[in-house]
């Protein structure tokens, strides 16, 4: 460990306070004064005030200053110099407040910008997903739906759509499928598509109210290319607050996935 001796020069233009058991005021050369006194340069061998690698102590009257190896980090700024021998000096390092403020301001700005972009992106993504889901399957209502506390369905008759063949696209869930529940019908309709061989339900609609219609449906699974025997099942429920189960109807169809 090295030991240096503080030179208590009478021409120091500035002062700083060393705190400890006893506070001591020491003089130092500020940057402007050093340039004027040593226009051709000077020799700096260590630094005080801030540092990482301890080098030794600088002894002064009533105090001792820890000296560190020179560190040219932009986190520190040169505040001035003290003389420790005839031709050698120690630089006084202080935190580079302006740099730190600018640095952390930049970090915070970037973080806020990223958060905003991510929020905006996630919001846009959520909206896109929502729009995509709506595009996949939507019950179209041409009027404002209202329901009664009770509706008489005693004489209600459901006309089963007659179709023997349906063409779907293979290897995709979204399919074109048209169906409408007549506005005069006093019931909801739920549609299921079931494969005959496996009894697997590959599609089930939501409640389709009177006047509601389907244009697109989303299958529960992706089907490979081929021809499948299936059953389309129609379930009816009263169009009132009770929504009681009424009847069910089946029709056999051949679904061609191509």
Coordinates of C-alpha atoms in Angstrom, one line a residue, residues 53-249:
X53 CA -9.2 0.1 -6.9
X54 CA -7.6 1.3 -3.7
X55 CA -4.0 2.4 -4.0
X56 CA -3.0 4.0 -0.7
X57 CA -3.5 7.0 1.6
X58 CA -2.8 10.6 1.1
X59 CA -1.7 12.1 4.5
X60 CA -2.7 15.6 5.3
X61 CA -3.0 17.7 8.5
X62 CA -5.7 16.0 10.6
X63 CA -6.9 13.6 8.0
X64 CA -6.2 10.8 5.6
X65 CA -7.6 10.6 2.1
X66 CA -8.0 7.2 0.3
X67 CA -6.3 7.2 -3.1
X68 CA -7.4 5.1 -6.0
X69 CA -6.0 4.0 -9.3
X70 CA -7.0 6.3 -12.1
X71 CA -10.4 5.4 -13.5
X72 CA -11.5 7.1 -16.7
X73 CA -15.2 6.1 -16.4
X74 CA -17.7 8.6 -17.7
X75 CA -19.6 8.1 -14.5
X76 CA -17.1 10.5 -12.8
X77 CA -16.0 14.0 -13.7
X78 CA -12.8 15.9 -12.8
X79 CA -13.6 18.4 -10.2
X80 CA -10.0 19.6 -9.5
X81 CA -6.5 18.6 -8.4
X82 CA -4.3 18.5 -5.3
X83 CA -0.5 18.3 -5.3
X84 CA 1.1 15.3 -3.6
X85 CA 4.8 15.8 -4.7
X86 CA 6.8 18.3 -6.6
X87 CA 5.6 17.1 -10.0
X88 CA 2.7 14.8 -9.3
X89 CA -1.0 15.4 -8.6
X90 CA -4.1 13.6 -7.6
X91 CA -7.3 14.3 -9.4
X92 CA -10.5 14.9 -7.4
X93 CA -13.3 12.8 -8.9
X94 CA -17.0 13.5 -8.3
X95 CA -20.1 11.8 -9.7
X96 CA -21.0 13.0 -13.2
X97 CA -24.5 14.2 -12.2
X98 CA -25.3 15.6 -15.6
X99 CA -24.4 12.3 -17.3
X100 CA -26.3 10.3 -14.7
X101 CA -29.4 12.4 -15.1
X102 CA -29.2 12.2 -18.9
X103 CA -28.5 8.5 -18.8
X104 CA -31.4 7.6 -16.4
X105 CA -33.7 9.9 -18.2
X106 CA -32.9 8.1 -21.5
X107 CA -33.4 4.7 -19.8
X108 CA -36.7 5.8 -18.3
X109 CA -37.8 7.3 -21.7
X110 CA -36.9 4.1 -23.5
X111 CA -38.7 2.0 -20.9
X112 CA -41.8 4.2 -21.1
X113 CA -41.7 4.1 -24.9
X114 CA -41.3 0.3 -24.9
X115 CA -44.1 -0.1 -22.4
X116 CA -46.3 2.2 -24.6
X117 CA -45.4 0.3 -27.8
X118 CA -46.0 -3.1 -26.1
X119 CA -49.3 -1.9 -24.7
X120 CA -50.3 -0.4 -28.0
X121 CA -49.2 -3.6 -29.8
X122 CA -50.9 -5.9 -27.3
X123 CA -54.0 -3.8 -27.5
X124 CA -53.9 -3.8 -31.3
X125 CA -53.2 -7.6 -31.2
X126 CA -56.1 -8.2 -28.9
X127 CA -58.3 -6.1 -31.1
X128 CA -57.1 -8.0 -34.2
X129 CA -57.8 -11.3 -32.4
X130 CA -61.2 -10.1 -31.4
X131 CA -61.9 -9.0 -34.9
X132 CA -60.6 -12.3 -36.3
X133 CA -62.8 -14.3 -33.9
X134 CA -65.8 -12.2 -34.9
X135 CA -64.9 -12.8 -38.5
X136 CA -64.6 -16.6 -37.9
X137 CA -68.1 -17.0 -36.5
X138 CA -70.8 -14.5 -35.8
X139 CA -74.6 -14.8 -35.4
X140 CA -76.0 -12.0 -37.6
X141 CA -79.1 -10.3 -36.1
X142 CA -81.0 -7.9 -38.4
X143 CA -82.9 -6.4 -35.5
X144 CA -82.7 -5.6 -31.8
X145 CA -83.5 -8.8 -29.9
X146 CA -85.9 -8.8 -27.0
X147 CA -87.2 -11.7 -25.0
X148 CA -90.5 -12.2 -23.1
X149 CA -91.0 -13.8 -19.7
X150 CA -92.9 -16.6 -21.3
X151 CA -93.9 -17.6 -24.8
X152 CA -96.3 -20.2 -26.1
X153 CA -94.5 -22.8 -28.2
X154 CA -97.2 -25.4 -28.3
X155 CA -97.9 -25.2 -32.0
X156 CA -94.4 -24.3 -33.0
X157 CA -93.0 -26.4 -35.9
X158 CA -89.4 -26.5 -37.0
X159 CA -88.8 -27.0 -40.7
X160 CA -85.6 -29.1 -40.9
X161 CA -83.3 -27.9 -43.7
X162 CA -83.0 -30.5 -46.4
X163 CA -79.4 -31.0 -47.6
X164 CA -77.6 -34.2 -48.4
X165 CA -74.1 -32.8 -49.1
X166 CA -71.9 -30.1 -47.7
X167 CA -68.6 -28.9 -49.1
X168 CA -65.9 -27.7 -46.7
X169 CA -62.3 -26.8 -47.0
X170 CA -59.8 -29.4 -45.8
X171 CA -57.1 -28.5 -43.2
X172 CA -58.7 -25.4 -41.8
X173 CA -61.2 -24.6 -39.1
X174 CA -63.1 -21.7 -40.7
X175 CA -65.8 -22.8 -43.0
X176 CA -68.7 -21.2 -45.0
X177 CA -72.0 -22.5 -43.7
X178 CA -75.3 -20.6 -44.1
X179 CA -78.3 -21.1 -41.8
X180 CA -81.0 -18.8 -40.7
X181 CA -83.6 -19.1 -37.9
X182 CA -86.8 -17.5 -39.2
X183 CA -88.0 -14.4 -37.3
X184 CA -91.4 -15.9 -36.8
X185 CA -90.1 -18.9 -35.0
X186 CA -90.7 -18.7 -31.2
X187 CA -87.5 -20.6 -30.3
X188 CA -83.7 -20.5 -30.2
X189 CA -81.8 -23.1 -32.3
X190 CA -78.5 -24.8 -31.5
X191 CA -76.8 -26.7 -34.3
X192 CA -74.4 -29.6 -33.9
X193 CA -72.4 -31.4 -36.6
X194 CA -71.5 -35.0 -35.5
X195 CA -69.4 -37.6 -37.4
X196 CA -71.3 -40.8 -37.7
X197 CA -68.5 -43.3 -37.3
X198 CA -66.8 -41.8 -34.3
X199 CA -69.8 -39.9 -32.8
X200 CA -67.4 -37.0 -32.5
X201 CA -69.0 -33.5 -32.5
X202 CA -66.9 -31.3 -34.7
X203 CA -69.1 -28.2 -34.4
X204 CA -71.6 -26.7 -32.0
X205 CA -73.2 -23.3 -32.4
X206 CA -74.3 -20.8 -29.8
X207 CA -78.0 -20.1 -29.3
X208 CA -79.4 -18.7 -32.6
X209 CA -82.4 -16.5 -31.8
X210 CA -85.3 -15.9 -34.2
X211 CA -84.1 -13.8 -37.1
X212 CA -80.5 -14.8 -36.4
X213 CA -78.3 -16.3 -39.1
X214 CA -74.9 -18.0 -39.5
X215 CA -72.6 -17.3 -42.4
X216 CA -69.3 -18.6 -41.1
X217 CA -68.6 -21.4 -38.6
X218 CA -65.4 -22.6 -36.9
X219 CA -64.9 -26.3 -36.5
X220 CA -63.6 -27.8 -33.3
X221 CA -60.9 -29.6 -35.2
X222 CA -59.1 -29.5 -38.5
X223 CA -60.3 -32.2 -40.9
X224 CA -58.1 -33.8 -43.5
X225 CA -59.1 -34.2 -47.1
X226 CA -61.8 -36.8 -47.6
X227 CA -65.5 -37.6 -47.5
X228 CA -67.2 -38.1 -44.1
X229 CA -70.7 -39.3 -43.2
X230 CA -72.2 -36.9 -40.6
X231 CA -75.4 -35.9 -38.8
X232 CA -76.6 -32.3 -38.5
X233 CA -78.5 -32.0 -35.2
X234 CA -80.9 -29.2 -34.5
X235 CA -82.0 -28.4 -30.9
X236 CA -84.8 -26.0 -30.2
X237 CA -85.3 -23.9 -26.9
X238 CA -88.1 -21.6 -26.0
X239 CA -87.4 -18.0 -26.9
X240 CA -88.2 -16.6 -23.5
X241 CA -86.7 -16.2 -20.1
X242 CA -87.2 -19.9 -19.3
X243 CA -85.3 -21.2 -22.4
X244 CA -86.8 -24.6 -21.8
X245 CA -85.7 -27.5 -24.0
X246 CA -88.2 -28.3 -26.8
X247 CA -87.3 -30.8 -29.5
X248 CA -84.3 -32.1 -31.5
X249 CA -84.1 -33.0 -35.2

